[in-house]
Amino acid sequence: MFKPLPGMARAGVASAVMLFAIVLGTEASAEVSFEWARVEYVDNAPDTEVMVCCDEAIGTTGFGSVDHVYDFATTEVTNGQYAEFLNAVDPTGVNLYTVYPAEMATEPWAGIDLVPTNPDGSKYVADPARTQWAAIPVTFWGAVRFANWMHNGQGSGDPQDGAYTLLGGGSFPANANTVVRNPGARYF
């Protein structure tokens, strides 16, 4: 998860699924917060090393260039944090936007259960032994909706708009091939 500095408004194609953040407890309605690290070496030039594959030069990566100062969260989003998001944007557990892959409860490395009998707003429960583990698997569109939720100040707002505008209902937006980060996005 990345956060631009105040006044920074850059639009770009959403290209990363990995989310970053700090540890949060399992308490419902806790605010998800982040610890940030600053990247500020604005004059950093891109990588110029020529890559070779199969005895053939294939060019440079061009990665590493920094053209603006930005902050990034220092750890991945945890099960506890993602459960907060799930309970806020899907309080009844219907999973309209498919932000909760069923594998979050069944895979050995996961740790969020859907408990249909729990009251609305607490249907998603992080396994107490795995609350601090990284939230996996999170889909690309789940990550985008998490960024929207953070951009909108958390709460129960619509995860379809904010840092990114997603059109149509359901898990796969109608504008999936043209989604870009909105100017003024605070989290992405």
Short mmCIF file of N, CA and C in Angstrom, two decimals:
data_model
loop_
_atom_site.label_atom_id
_atom_site.label_comp_id
_atom_site.label_asym_id
_atom_site.label_seq_id
_atom_site.Cartn_x
_atom_site.Cartn_y
_atom_site.Cartn_z
N MET A 1 0.87 -1.15 0.00
CA MET A 1 0.00 0.00 0.00
C MET A 1 0.91 1.21 0.00
N PHE A 2 0.60 2.16 -0.83
CA PHE A 2 1.42 3.36 -0.93
C PHE A 2 0.56 4.56 -0.65
N LYS A 3 1.17 5.59 -0.12
CA LYS A 3 0.47 6.83 0.20
C LYS A 3 1.27 7.98 -0.38
N PRO A 4 0.65 8.79 -1.26
CA PRO A 4 1.37 9.96 -1.77
C PRO A 4 1.43 11.04 -0.70
N LEU A 5 2.31 11.97 -0.89
CA LEU A 5 2.41 13.09 0.04
C LEU A 5 1.32 14.09 -0.27
N PRO A 6 0.99 14.96 0.70
CA PRO A 6 -0.05 15.97 0.47
C PRO A 6 0.24 16.77 -0.81
N GLY A 7 -0.80 17.01 -1.59
CA GLY A 7 -0.68 17.77 -2.81
C GLY A 7 -0.24 16.95 -4.01
N MET A 8 0.12 15.71 -3.80
CA MET A 8 0.58 14.87 -4.91
C MET A 8 -0.62 14.23 -5.58
N ALA A 9 -0.83 14.46 -6.84
CA ALA A 9 -1.95 13.89 -7.56
C ALA A 9 -1.43 13.27 -8.85
N ARG A 10 -1.18 11.99 -8.83
CA ARG A 10 -0.67 11.29 -10.01
C ARG A 10 -1.64 10.18 -10.35
N ALA A 11 -2.08 10.12 -11.58
CA ALA A 11 -2.93 9.02 -12.02
C ALA A 11 -2.04 7.99 -12.68
N GLY A 12 -2.36 6.73 -12.48
CA GLY A 12 -1.58 5.66 -13.10
C GLY A 12 -2.35 4.36 -13.04
N VAL A 13 -1.92 3.41 -13.80
CA VAL A 13 -2.60 2.12 -13.85
C VAL A 13 -2.32 1.37 -12.56
N ALA A 14 -3.35 0.81 -11.97
CA ALA A 14 -3.17 -0.02 -10.78
C ALA A 14 -2.39 -1.26 -11.19
N SER A 15 -1.25 -1.49 -10.55
CA SER A 15 -0.41 -2.58 -11.03
C SER A 15 0.13 -3.48 -9.94
N ALA A 16 -0.28 -3.30 -8.71
CA ALA A 16 0.26 -4.16 -7.66
C ALA A 16 -0.86 -4.72 -6.82
N VAL A 17 -0.72 -5.96 -6.43
CA VAL A 17 -1.72 -6.59 -5.59
C VAL A 17 -1.26 -6.60 -4.14
N MET A 18 0.02 -6.57 -3.90
CA MET A 18 0.54 -6.67 -2.55
C MET A 18 0.10 -5.47 -1.73
N LEU A 19 -0.40 -5.73 -0.55
CA LEU A 19 -0.81 -4.70 0.38
C LEU A 19 0.18 -4.68 1.53
N PHE A 20 0.45 -3.50 2.08
CA PHE A 20 1.36 -3.39 3.20
C PHE A 20 0.65 -2.64 4.33
N ALA A 21 0.97 -2.98 5.56
CA ALA A 21 0.46 -2.26 6.73
C ALA A 21 1.09 -2.81 7.99
N ILE A 22 0.59 -2.38 9.17
CA ILE A 22 1.14 -2.89 10.43
C ILE A 22 0.13 -3.77 11.13
N VAL A 23 0.55 -4.40 12.20
CA VAL A 23 -0.28 -5.34 12.95
C VAL A 23 -1.43 -4.62 13.64
N LEU A 24 -2.61 -5.27 13.66
CA LEU A 24 -3.79 -4.75 14.34
C LEU A 24 -4.42 -5.88 15.12
N GLY A 25 -4.99 -5.60 16.26
CA GLY A 25 -5.66 -6.63 17.04
C GLY A 25 -6.97 -7.06 16.41
N THR A 26 -7.67 -7.99 17.03
CA THR A 26 -8.88 -8.56 16.48
C THR A 26 -10.13 -7.81 16.89
N GLU A 27 -10.03 -6.77 17.68
CA GLU A 27 -11.20 -6.03 18.13
C GLU A 27 -11.97 -5.45 16.95
N ALA A 28 -13.28 -5.61 16.96
CA ALA A 28 -14.11 -5.03 15.92
C ALA A 28 -14.10 -3.51 16.06
N SER A 29 -14.24 -2.82 14.96
CA SER A 29 -14.31 -1.36 14.90
C SER A 29 -13.01 -0.66 15.27
N ALA A 30 -11.92 -1.37 15.34
CA ALA A 30 -10.63 -0.72 15.58
C ALA A 30 -10.19 -0.05 14.28
N GLU A 31 -9.51 1.06 14.41
CA GLU A 31 -9.04 1.75 13.21
C GLU A 31 -7.80 1.06 12.68
N VAL A 32 -7.79 0.77 11.39
CA VAL A 32 -6.61 0.20 10.76
C VAL A 32 -5.62 1.34 10.56
N SER A 33 -4.42 1.16 11.08
CA SER A 33 -3.40 2.20 10.95
C SER A 33 -2.13 1.61 10.37
N PHE A 34 -1.26 2.48 9.93
CA PHE A 34 -0.05 2.07 9.24
C PHE A 34 1.17 2.75 9.83
N GLU A 35 2.29 2.11 9.72
CA GLU A 35 3.58 2.70 10.00
C GLU A 35 4.22 2.91 8.63
N TRP A 36 4.69 4.11 8.37
CA TRP A 36 5.16 4.46 7.02
C TRP A 36 6.66 4.65 6.96
N ALA A 37 7.23 4.35 5.81
CA ALA A 37 8.63 4.66 5.50
C ALA A 37 8.63 5.56 4.28
N ARG A 38 9.50 6.53 4.26
CA ARG A 38 9.53 7.51 3.18
C ARG A 38 10.57 7.14 2.12
N VAL A 39 10.17 7.26 0.85
CA VAL A 39 11.08 7.12 -0.29
C VAL A 39 11.20 8.52 -0.87
N GLU A 40 12.41 9.07 -0.79
CA GLU A 40 12.54 10.47 -1.17
C GLU A 40 13.75 10.79 -2.03
N TYR A 41 14.42 9.81 -2.54
CA TYR A 41 15.57 10.07 -3.40
C TYR A 41 15.06 10.31 -4.82
N VAL A 42 14.56 11.51 -5.05
CA VAL A 42 13.86 11.85 -6.29
C VAL A 42 14.75 11.77 -7.53
N ASP A 43 16.04 11.96 -7.38
CA ASP A 43 16.92 11.93 -8.54
C ASP A 43 17.47 10.53 -8.86
N ASN A 44 16.93 9.51 -8.22
CA ASN A 44 17.41 8.15 -8.46
C ASN A 44 17.13 7.76 -9.91
N ALA A 45 18.16 7.39 -10.63
CA ALA A 45 18.03 7.03 -12.05
C ALA A 45 17.56 5.57 -12.18
N PRO A 46 16.93 5.24 -13.31
CA PRO A 46 16.49 3.85 -13.51
C PRO A 46 17.68 2.91 -13.73
N ASP A 47 17.42 1.65 -13.52
CA ASP A 47 18.41 0.60 -13.74
C ASP A 47 18.84 0.61 -15.21
N THR A 48 20.14 0.55 -15.45
CA THR A 48 20.63 0.52 -16.84
C THR A 48 21.35 -0.77 -17.18
N GLU A 49 21.42 -1.70 -16.23
CA GLU A 49 22.09 -2.97 -16.48
C GLU A 49 21.34 -3.75 -17.56
N VAL A 50 22.06 -4.22 -18.56
CA VAL A 50 21.44 -4.99 -19.64
C VAL A 50 21.20 -6.41 -19.16
N MET A 51 19.97 -6.85 -19.25
CA MET A 51 19.61 -8.19 -18.82
C MET A 51 19.89 -9.17 -19.95
N VAL A 52 20.35 -10.34 -19.57
CA VAL A 52 20.66 -11.37 -20.56
C VAL A 52 19.85 -12.62 -20.24
N CYS A 53 19.22 -13.18 -21.24
CA CYS A 53 18.46 -14.40 -21.07
C CYS A 53 18.76 -15.31 -22.25
N CYS A 54 19.14 -16.53 -21.95
CA CYS A 54 19.40 -17.52 -23.00
C CYS A 54 20.48 -17.02 -23.96
N ASP A 55 21.54 -16.44 -23.39
CA ASP A 55 22.67 -15.90 -24.16
C ASP A 55 22.27 -14.78 -25.11
N GLU A 56 21.19 -14.10 -24.80
CA GLU A 56 20.70 -13.03 -25.66
C GLU A 56 20.39 -11.79 -24.81
N ALA A 57 20.89 -10.64 -25.20
CA ALA A 57 20.59 -9.40 -24.48
C ALA A 57 19.13 -9.03 -24.71
N ILE A 58 18.42 -8.81 -23.62
CA ILE A 58 16.99 -8.50 -23.76
C ILE A 58 16.65 -7.09 -23.28
N GLY A 59 17.64 -6.29 -22.95
CA GLY A 59 17.39 -4.91 -22.55
C GLY A 59 17.51 -4.70 -21.06
N THR A 60 17.12 -3.53 -20.61
CA THR A 60 17.19 -3.18 -19.19
C THR A 60 15.80 -3.24 -18.59
N THR A 61 15.75 -3.31 -17.27
CA THR A 61 14.45 -3.30 -16.59
C THR A 61 13.89 -1.89 -16.54
N GLY A 62 14.77 -0.90 -16.43
CA GLY A 62 14.31 0.47 -16.28
C GLY A 62 13.72 0.75 -14.91
N PHE A 63 13.75 -0.23 -14.00
CA PHE A 63 13.18 -0.07 -12.68
C PHE A 63 14.12 0.73 -11.78
N GLY A 64 13.58 1.30 -10.75
CA GLY A 64 14.37 1.99 -9.76
C GLY A 64 14.29 3.50 -9.83
N SER A 65 13.74 4.03 -10.89
CA SER A 65 13.62 5.47 -11.03
C SER A 65 12.59 6.00 -10.02
N VAL A 66 12.92 7.10 -9.38
CA VAL A 66 12.00 7.73 -8.44
C VAL A 66 11.84 9.18 -8.89
N ASP A 67 10.60 9.54 -9.28
CA ASP A 67 10.38 10.90 -9.76
C ASP A 67 9.54 11.74 -8.80
N HIS A 68 9.19 11.17 -7.63
CA HIS A 68 8.44 11.92 -6.63
C HIS A 68 8.64 11.26 -5.26
N VAL A 69 8.45 12.03 -4.22
CA VAL A 69 8.55 11.52 -2.85
C VAL A 69 7.23 10.84 -2.51
N TYR A 70 7.31 9.67 -1.86
CA TYR A 70 6.11 8.98 -1.42
C TYR A 70 6.42 8.15 -0.19
N ASP A 71 5.38 7.70 0.50
CA ASP A 71 5.50 6.85 1.67
C ASP A 71 4.95 5.47 1.32
N PHE A 72 5.50 4.43 1.97
CA PHE A 72 4.93 3.09 1.84
C PHE A 72 4.85 2.46 3.21
N ALA A 73 3.82 1.64 3.41
CA ALA A 73 3.66 0.97 4.68
C ALA A 73 4.74 -0.09 4.81
N THR A 74 5.18 -0.32 6.03
CA THR A 74 6.36 -1.15 6.25
C THR A 74 6.10 -2.64 6.38
N THR A 75 4.85 -3.05 6.56
CA THR A 75 4.53 -4.48 6.63
C THR A 75 3.26 -4.76 5.85
N GLU A 76 3.01 -6.01 5.60
CA GLU A 76 1.82 -6.41 4.86
C GLU A 76 0.56 -6.25 5.71
N VAL A 77 -0.58 -6.12 5.04
CA VAL A 77 -1.87 -6.08 5.74
C VAL A 77 -2.07 -7.43 6.42
N THR A 78 -2.50 -7.39 7.67
CA THR A 78 -2.68 -8.61 8.45
C THR A 78 -4.11 -9.14 8.32
N ASN A 79 -4.31 -10.37 8.76
CA ASN A 79 -5.65 -10.94 8.81
C ASN A 79 -6.57 -10.07 9.67
N GLY A 80 -6.07 -9.56 10.79
CA GLY A 80 -6.89 -8.71 11.65
C GLY A 80 -7.34 -7.45 10.92
N GLN A 81 -6.44 -6.84 10.18
CA GLN A 81 -6.78 -5.61 9.44
C GLN A 81 -7.76 -5.91 8.31
N TYR A 82 -7.51 -6.99 7.59
CA TYR A 82 -8.39 -7.31 6.46
C TYR A 82 -9.78 -7.71 6.96
N ALA A 83 -9.85 -8.37 8.12
CA ALA A 83 -11.15 -8.70 8.71
C ALA A 83 -11.91 -7.43 9.06
N GLU A 84 -11.21 -6.39 9.55
CA GLU A 84 -11.84 -5.10 9.81
C GLU A 84 -12.48 -4.54 8.53
N PHE A 85 -11.71 -4.58 7.46
CA PHE A 85 -12.20 -4.13 6.15
C PHE A 85 -13.43 -4.93 5.73
N LEU A 86 -13.34 -6.25 5.81
CA LEU A 86 -14.45 -7.11 5.40
C LEU A 86 -15.72 -6.80 6.19
N ASN A 87 -15.60 -6.68 7.50
CA ASN A 87 -16.77 -6.40 8.33
C ASN A 87 -17.35 -5.02 8.06
N ALA A 88 -16.52 -4.07 7.64
CA ALA A 88 -17.01 -2.72 7.33
C ALA A 88 -17.73 -2.67 5.99
N VAL A 89 -17.15 -3.29 4.95
CA VAL A 89 -17.73 -3.16 3.61
C VAL A 89 -18.73 -4.27 3.29
N ASP A 90 -18.73 -5.33 4.08
CA ASP A 90 -19.65 -6.45 3.86
C ASP A 90 -20.20 -6.93 5.21
N PRO A 91 -20.92 -6.07 5.92
CA PRO A 91 -21.34 -6.41 7.28
C PRO A 91 -22.27 -7.62 7.36
N THR A 92 -23.01 -7.92 6.29
CA THR A 92 -23.94 -9.05 6.34
C THR A 92 -23.32 -10.36 5.86
N GLY A 93 -22.10 -10.29 5.32
CA GLY A 93 -21.42 -11.51 4.88
C GLY A 93 -21.87 -12.05 3.55
N VAL A 94 -22.53 -11.24 2.72
CA VAL A 94 -23.00 -11.73 1.41
C VAL A 94 -21.88 -11.76 0.38
N ASN A 95 -20.80 -11.04 0.62
CA ASN A 95 -19.61 -11.05 -0.24
C ASN A 95 -19.93 -10.59 -1.67
N LEU A 96 -20.70 -9.52 -1.78
CA LEU A 96 -21.13 -8.98 -3.06
C LEU A 96 -19.96 -8.73 -4.02
N TYR A 97 -18.88 -8.19 -3.52
CA TYR A 97 -17.75 -7.85 -4.38
C TYR A 97 -16.66 -8.92 -4.38
N THR A 98 -16.93 -10.05 -3.81
CA THR A 98 -15.98 -11.16 -3.71
C THR A 98 -14.64 -10.69 -3.13
N VAL A 99 -14.72 -9.92 -2.06
CA VAL A 99 -13.51 -9.47 -1.38
C VAL A 99 -13.01 -10.51 -0.38
N TYR A 100 -13.82 -11.55 -0.19
CA TYR A 100 -13.46 -12.64 0.72
C TYR A 100 -13.39 -13.95 -0.06
N PRO A 101 -12.20 -14.32 -0.54
CA PRO A 101 -12.06 -15.62 -1.18
C PRO A 101 -12.25 -16.72 -0.12
N ALA A 102 -12.98 -17.76 -0.43
CA ALA A 102 -13.25 -18.85 0.51
C ALA A 102 -11.96 -19.47 1.05
N GLU A 103 -10.89 -19.39 0.26
CA GLU A 103 -9.61 -19.97 0.68
C GLU A 103 -9.04 -19.27 1.93
N MET A 104 -9.56 -18.09 2.25
CA MET A 104 -9.09 -17.41 3.46
C MET A 104 -9.41 -18.22 4.72
N ALA A 105 -10.38 -19.13 4.62
CA ALA A 105 -10.74 -19.97 5.76
C ALA A 105 -10.19 -21.39 5.64
N THR A 106 -9.89 -21.82 4.43
CA THR A 106 -9.56 -23.24 4.25
C THR A 106 -8.09 -23.55 4.04
N GLU A 107 -7.33 -22.63 3.52
CA GLU A 107 -5.92 -22.90 3.24
C GLU A 107 -5.09 -22.81 4.52
N PRO A 108 -4.06 -23.63 4.65
CA PRO A 108 -3.29 -23.66 5.89
C PRO A 108 -2.55 -22.35 6.20
N TRP A 109 -2.28 -21.53 5.23
CA TRP A 109 -1.56 -20.28 5.45
C TRP A 109 -2.50 -19.10 5.66
N ALA A 110 -3.80 -19.31 5.54
CA ALA A 110 -4.79 -18.24 5.66
C ALA A 110 -5.22 -18.07 7.11
N GLY A 111 -6.26 -17.27 7.36
CA GLY A 111 -6.66 -17.08 8.75
C GLY A 111 -7.86 -16.21 9.00
N ILE A 112 -8.84 -16.16 8.09
CA ILE A 112 -10.06 -15.40 8.34
C ILE A 112 -11.24 -16.31 8.04
N ASP A 113 -12.13 -16.44 9.02
CA ASP A 113 -13.33 -17.27 8.86
C ASP A 113 -14.55 -16.39 8.67
N LEU A 114 -15.51 -16.88 7.89
CA LEU A 114 -16.82 -16.26 7.76
C LEU A 114 -17.75 -17.03 8.68
N VAL A 115 -18.32 -16.35 9.67
CA VAL A 115 -19.21 -16.98 10.64
C VAL A 115 -20.61 -16.38 10.42
N PRO A 116 -21.45 -17.04 9.60
CA PRO A 116 -22.76 -16.48 9.23
C PRO A 116 -23.67 -16.19 10.41
N THR A 117 -23.51 -16.90 11.53
CA THR A 117 -24.38 -16.70 12.69
C THR A 117 -23.98 -15.50 13.54
N ASN A 118 -22.81 -14.93 13.31
CA ASN A 118 -22.41 -13.74 14.06
C ASN A 118 -23.28 -12.55 13.66
N PRO A 119 -23.40 -11.56 14.54
CA PRO A 119 -24.17 -10.35 14.20
C PRO A 119 -23.55 -9.61 13.01
N ASP A 120 -24.39 -8.86 12.30
CA ASP A 120 -23.88 -8.05 11.19
C ASP A 120 -22.75 -7.15 11.68
N GLY A 121 -21.73 -7.04 10.84
CA GLY A 121 -20.57 -6.23 11.19
C GLY A 121 -19.49 -7.00 11.93
N SER A 122 -19.75 -8.27 12.20
CA SER A 122 -18.73 -9.11 12.85
C SER A 122 -18.75 -10.53 12.27
N LYS A 123 -19.17 -10.64 11.02
CA LYS A 123 -19.25 -11.95 10.35
C LYS A 123 -17.87 -12.53 10.04
N TYR A 124 -16.89 -11.67 9.83
CA TYR A 124 -15.55 -12.12 9.46
C TYR A 124 -14.66 -12.07 10.71
N VAL A 125 -14.04 -13.19 11.02
CA VAL A 125 -13.26 -13.31 12.25
C VAL A 125 -11.86 -13.80 11.93
N ALA A 126 -10.88 -13.03 12.35
CA ALA A 126 -9.48 -13.46 12.18
C ALA A 126 -9.18 -14.52 13.22
N ASP A 127 -8.55 -15.61 12.79
CA ASP A 127 -8.11 -16.66 13.70
C ASP A 127 -7.17 -16.02 14.73
N PRO A 128 -7.47 -16.16 16.03
CA PRO A 128 -6.64 -15.50 17.05
C PRO A 128 -5.15 -15.85 16.95
N ALA A 129 -4.83 -17.05 16.50
CA ALA A 129 -3.43 -17.44 16.38
C ALA A 129 -2.79 -16.88 15.11
N ARG A 130 -3.61 -16.35 14.20
CA ARG A 130 -3.09 -15.87 12.91
C ARG A 130 -3.46 -14.41 12.63
N THR A 131 -3.92 -13.70 13.62
CA THR A 131 -4.34 -12.31 13.45
C THR A 131 -3.23 -11.45 12.86
N GLN A 132 -1.99 -11.72 13.24
CA GLN A 132 -0.87 -10.90 12.79
C GLN A 132 -0.23 -11.44 11.52
N TRP A 133 -0.72 -12.52 11.00
CA TRP A 133 -0.20 -13.07 9.73
C TRP A 133 -0.67 -12.20 8.57
N ALA A 134 0.06 -12.24 7.48
CA ALA A 134 -0.34 -11.51 6.27
C ALA A 134 -1.66 -12.06 5.75
N ALA A 135 -2.55 -11.17 5.34
CA ALA A 135 -3.84 -11.56 4.79
C ALA A 135 -3.65 -12.14 3.39
N ILE A 136 -3.92 -13.44 3.25
CA ILE A 136 -3.82 -14.11 1.96
C ILE A 136 -4.90 -15.17 1.88
N PRO A 137 -5.40 -15.50 0.72
CA PRO A 137 -5.14 -14.82 -0.55
C PRO A 137 -6.07 -13.61 -0.70
N VAL A 138 -5.52 -12.51 -1.16
CA VAL A 138 -6.29 -11.31 -1.47
C VAL A 138 -6.22 -11.15 -2.98
N THR A 139 -7.37 -10.98 -3.62
CA THR A 139 -7.39 -10.79 -5.08
C THR A 139 -6.94 -9.36 -5.41
N PHE A 140 -6.61 -9.15 -6.66
CA PHE A 140 -6.26 -7.81 -7.12
C PHE A 140 -7.40 -6.83 -6.82
N TRP A 141 -8.64 -7.22 -7.14
CA TRP A 141 -9.77 -6.32 -6.95
C TRP A 141 -10.09 -6.15 -5.47
N GLY A 142 -9.78 -7.15 -4.65
CA GLY A 142 -9.89 -6.99 -3.20
C GLY A 142 -8.91 -5.94 -2.70
N ALA A 143 -7.69 -5.96 -3.23
CA ALA A 143 -6.68 -4.98 -2.86
C ALA A 143 -7.09 -3.57 -3.28
N VAL A 144 -7.65 -3.44 -4.47
CA VAL A 144 -8.12 -2.13 -4.95
C VAL A 144 -9.24 -1.62 -4.05
N ARG A 145 -10.16 -2.50 -3.68
CA ARG A 145 -11.26 -2.08 -2.81
C ARG A 145 -10.76 -1.74 -1.41
N PHE A 146 -9.73 -2.43 -0.93
CA PHE A 146 -9.12 -2.09 0.35
C PHE A 146 -8.52 -0.68 0.26
N ALA A 147 -7.84 -0.38 -0.84
CA ALA A 147 -7.28 0.96 -1.03
C ALA A 147 -8.40 2.01 -1.04
N ASN A 148 -9.52 1.72 -1.70
CA ASN A 148 -10.65 2.65 -1.69
C ASN A 148 -11.17 2.87 -0.27
N TRP A 149 -11.27 1.78 0.48
CA TRP A 149 -11.75 1.85 1.86
C TRP A 149 -10.83 2.74 2.69
N MET A 150 -9.53 2.56 2.54
CA MET A 150 -8.58 3.39 3.26
C MET A 150 -8.69 4.85 2.81
N HIS A 151 -8.77 5.06 1.50
CA HIS A 151 -8.89 6.41 0.93
C HIS A 151 -10.11 7.13 1.51
N ASN A 152 -11.20 6.40 1.67
CA ASN A 152 -12.47 6.98 2.13
C ASN A 152 -12.55 7.10 3.64
N GLY A 153 -11.46 6.83 4.36
CA GLY A 153 -11.46 6.99 5.80
C GLY A 153 -11.98 5.79 6.56
N GLN A 154 -11.98 4.61 5.89
CA GLN A 154 -12.45 3.36 6.47
C GLN A 154 -13.97 3.44 6.65
N GLY A 155 -14.53 3.00 7.72
CA GLY A 155 -15.98 3.03 7.89
C GLY A 155 -16.69 2.09 6.94
N SER A 156 -17.96 2.37 6.68
CA SER A 156 -18.79 1.47 5.88
C SER A 156 -19.08 2.01 4.48
N GLY A 157 -18.22 2.90 3.98
CA GLY A 157 -18.45 3.49 2.67
C GLY A 157 -18.35 2.49 1.53
N ASP A 158 -18.75 2.93 0.36
CA ASP A 158 -18.75 2.11 -0.85
C ASP A 158 -17.32 1.84 -1.30
N PRO A 159 -16.91 0.57 -1.39
CA PRO A 159 -15.55 0.26 -1.81
C PRO A 159 -15.34 0.35 -3.33
N GLN A 160 -16.36 0.83 -4.04
CA GLN A 160 -16.28 0.91 -5.49
C GLN A 160 -15.67 2.23 -5.98
N ASP A 161 -15.47 3.17 -5.07
CA ASP A 161 -14.95 4.47 -5.50
C ASP A 161 -14.05 5.03 -4.40
N GLY A 162 -13.13 5.86 -4.80
CA GLY A 162 -12.19 6.47 -3.88
C GLY A 162 -10.86 6.66 -4.58
N ALA A 163 -9.87 5.85 -4.24
CA ALA A 163 -8.59 5.90 -4.92
C ALA A 163 -8.73 5.43 -6.36
N TYR A 164 -9.68 4.54 -6.59
CA TYR A 164 -9.99 4.00 -7.92
C TYR A 164 -11.50 4.02 -8.08
N THR A 165 -11.98 4.20 -9.31
CA THR A 165 -13.41 4.13 -9.58
C THR A 165 -13.70 2.83 -10.30
N LEU A 166 -14.51 1.98 -9.67
CA LEU A 166 -14.89 0.68 -10.24
C LEU A 166 -16.35 0.76 -10.63
N LEU A 167 -16.65 0.43 -11.86
CA LEU A 167 -18.02 0.53 -12.36
C LEU A 167 -18.69 -0.84 -12.38
N GLY A 168 -20.00 -0.84 -12.13
CA GLY A 168 -20.76 -2.09 -12.13
C GLY A 168 -20.64 -2.78 -10.78
N GLY A 169 -21.53 -3.70 -10.54
CA GLY A 169 -21.49 -4.46 -9.28
C GLY A 169 -20.71 -5.74 -9.47
N GLY A 170 -20.65 -6.51 -8.44
CA GLY A 170 -19.97 -7.79 -8.50
C GLY A 170 -18.46 -7.68 -8.34
N SER A 171 -17.81 -8.82 -8.41
CA SER A 171 -16.38 -8.86 -8.12
C SER A 171 -15.51 -8.27 -9.22
N PHE A 172 -15.92 -8.40 -10.46
CA PHE A 172 -15.10 -7.94 -11.59
C PHE A 172 -15.75 -6.69 -12.17
N PRO A 173 -15.11 -5.53 -12.04
CA PRO A 173 -15.74 -4.29 -12.50
C PRO A 173 -15.90 -4.25 -14.02
N ALA A 174 -16.94 -3.56 -14.46
CA ALA A 174 -17.21 -3.42 -15.90
C ALA A 174 -16.08 -2.68 -16.61
N ASN A 175 -15.37 -1.82 -15.89
CA ASN A 175 -14.27 -1.06 -16.48
C ASN A 175 -12.90 -1.64 -16.09
N ALA A 176 -12.84 -2.93 -15.85
CA ALA A 176 -11.62 -3.58 -15.35
C ALA A 176 -10.38 -3.30 -16.20
N ASN A 177 -10.53 -3.19 -17.49
CA ASN A 177 -9.37 -2.99 -18.37
C ASN A 177 -8.92 -1.54 -18.46
N THR A 178 -9.67 -0.63 -17.85
CA THR A 178 -9.31 0.79 -17.96
C THR A 178 -9.20 1.49 -16.62
N VAL A 179 -9.21 0.75 -15.52
CA VAL A 179 -9.13 1.36 -14.19
C VAL A 179 -7.76 1.99 -13.99
N VAL A 180 -7.76 3.24 -13.58
CA VAL A 180 -6.52 3.94 -13.23
C VAL A 180 -6.72 4.58 -11.86
N ARG A 181 -5.61 4.89 -11.24
CA ARG A 181 -5.67 5.57 -9.95
C ARG A 181 -6.24 6.96 -10.16
N ASN A 182 -7.16 7.37 -9.33
CA ASN A 182 -7.78 8.68 -9.44
C ASN A 182 -6.83 9.77 -8.94
N PRO A 183 -6.87 10.95 -9.57
CA PRO A 183 -6.07 12.08 -9.06
C PRO A 183 -6.45 12.33 -7.60
N GLY A 184 -5.49 12.59 -6.77
CA GLY A 184 -5.75 12.84 -5.37
C GLY A 184 -5.88 11.59 -4.51
N ALA A 185 -5.63 10.42 -5.09
CA ALA A 185 -5.71 9.18 -4.31
C ALA A 185 -4.73 9.25 -3.15
N ARG A 186 -5.20 8.89 -1.97
CA ARG A 186 -4.34 8.94 -0.78
C ARG A 186 -3.70 7.58 -0.47
N TYR A 187 -4.30 6.51 -0.94
CA TYR A 187 -3.76 5.16 -0.74
C TYR A 187 -3.90 4.40 -2.04
N PHE A 188 -2.89 3.64 -2.39
CA PHE A 188 -2.98 2.84 -3.61
C PHE A 188 -1.99 1.71 -3.57
#
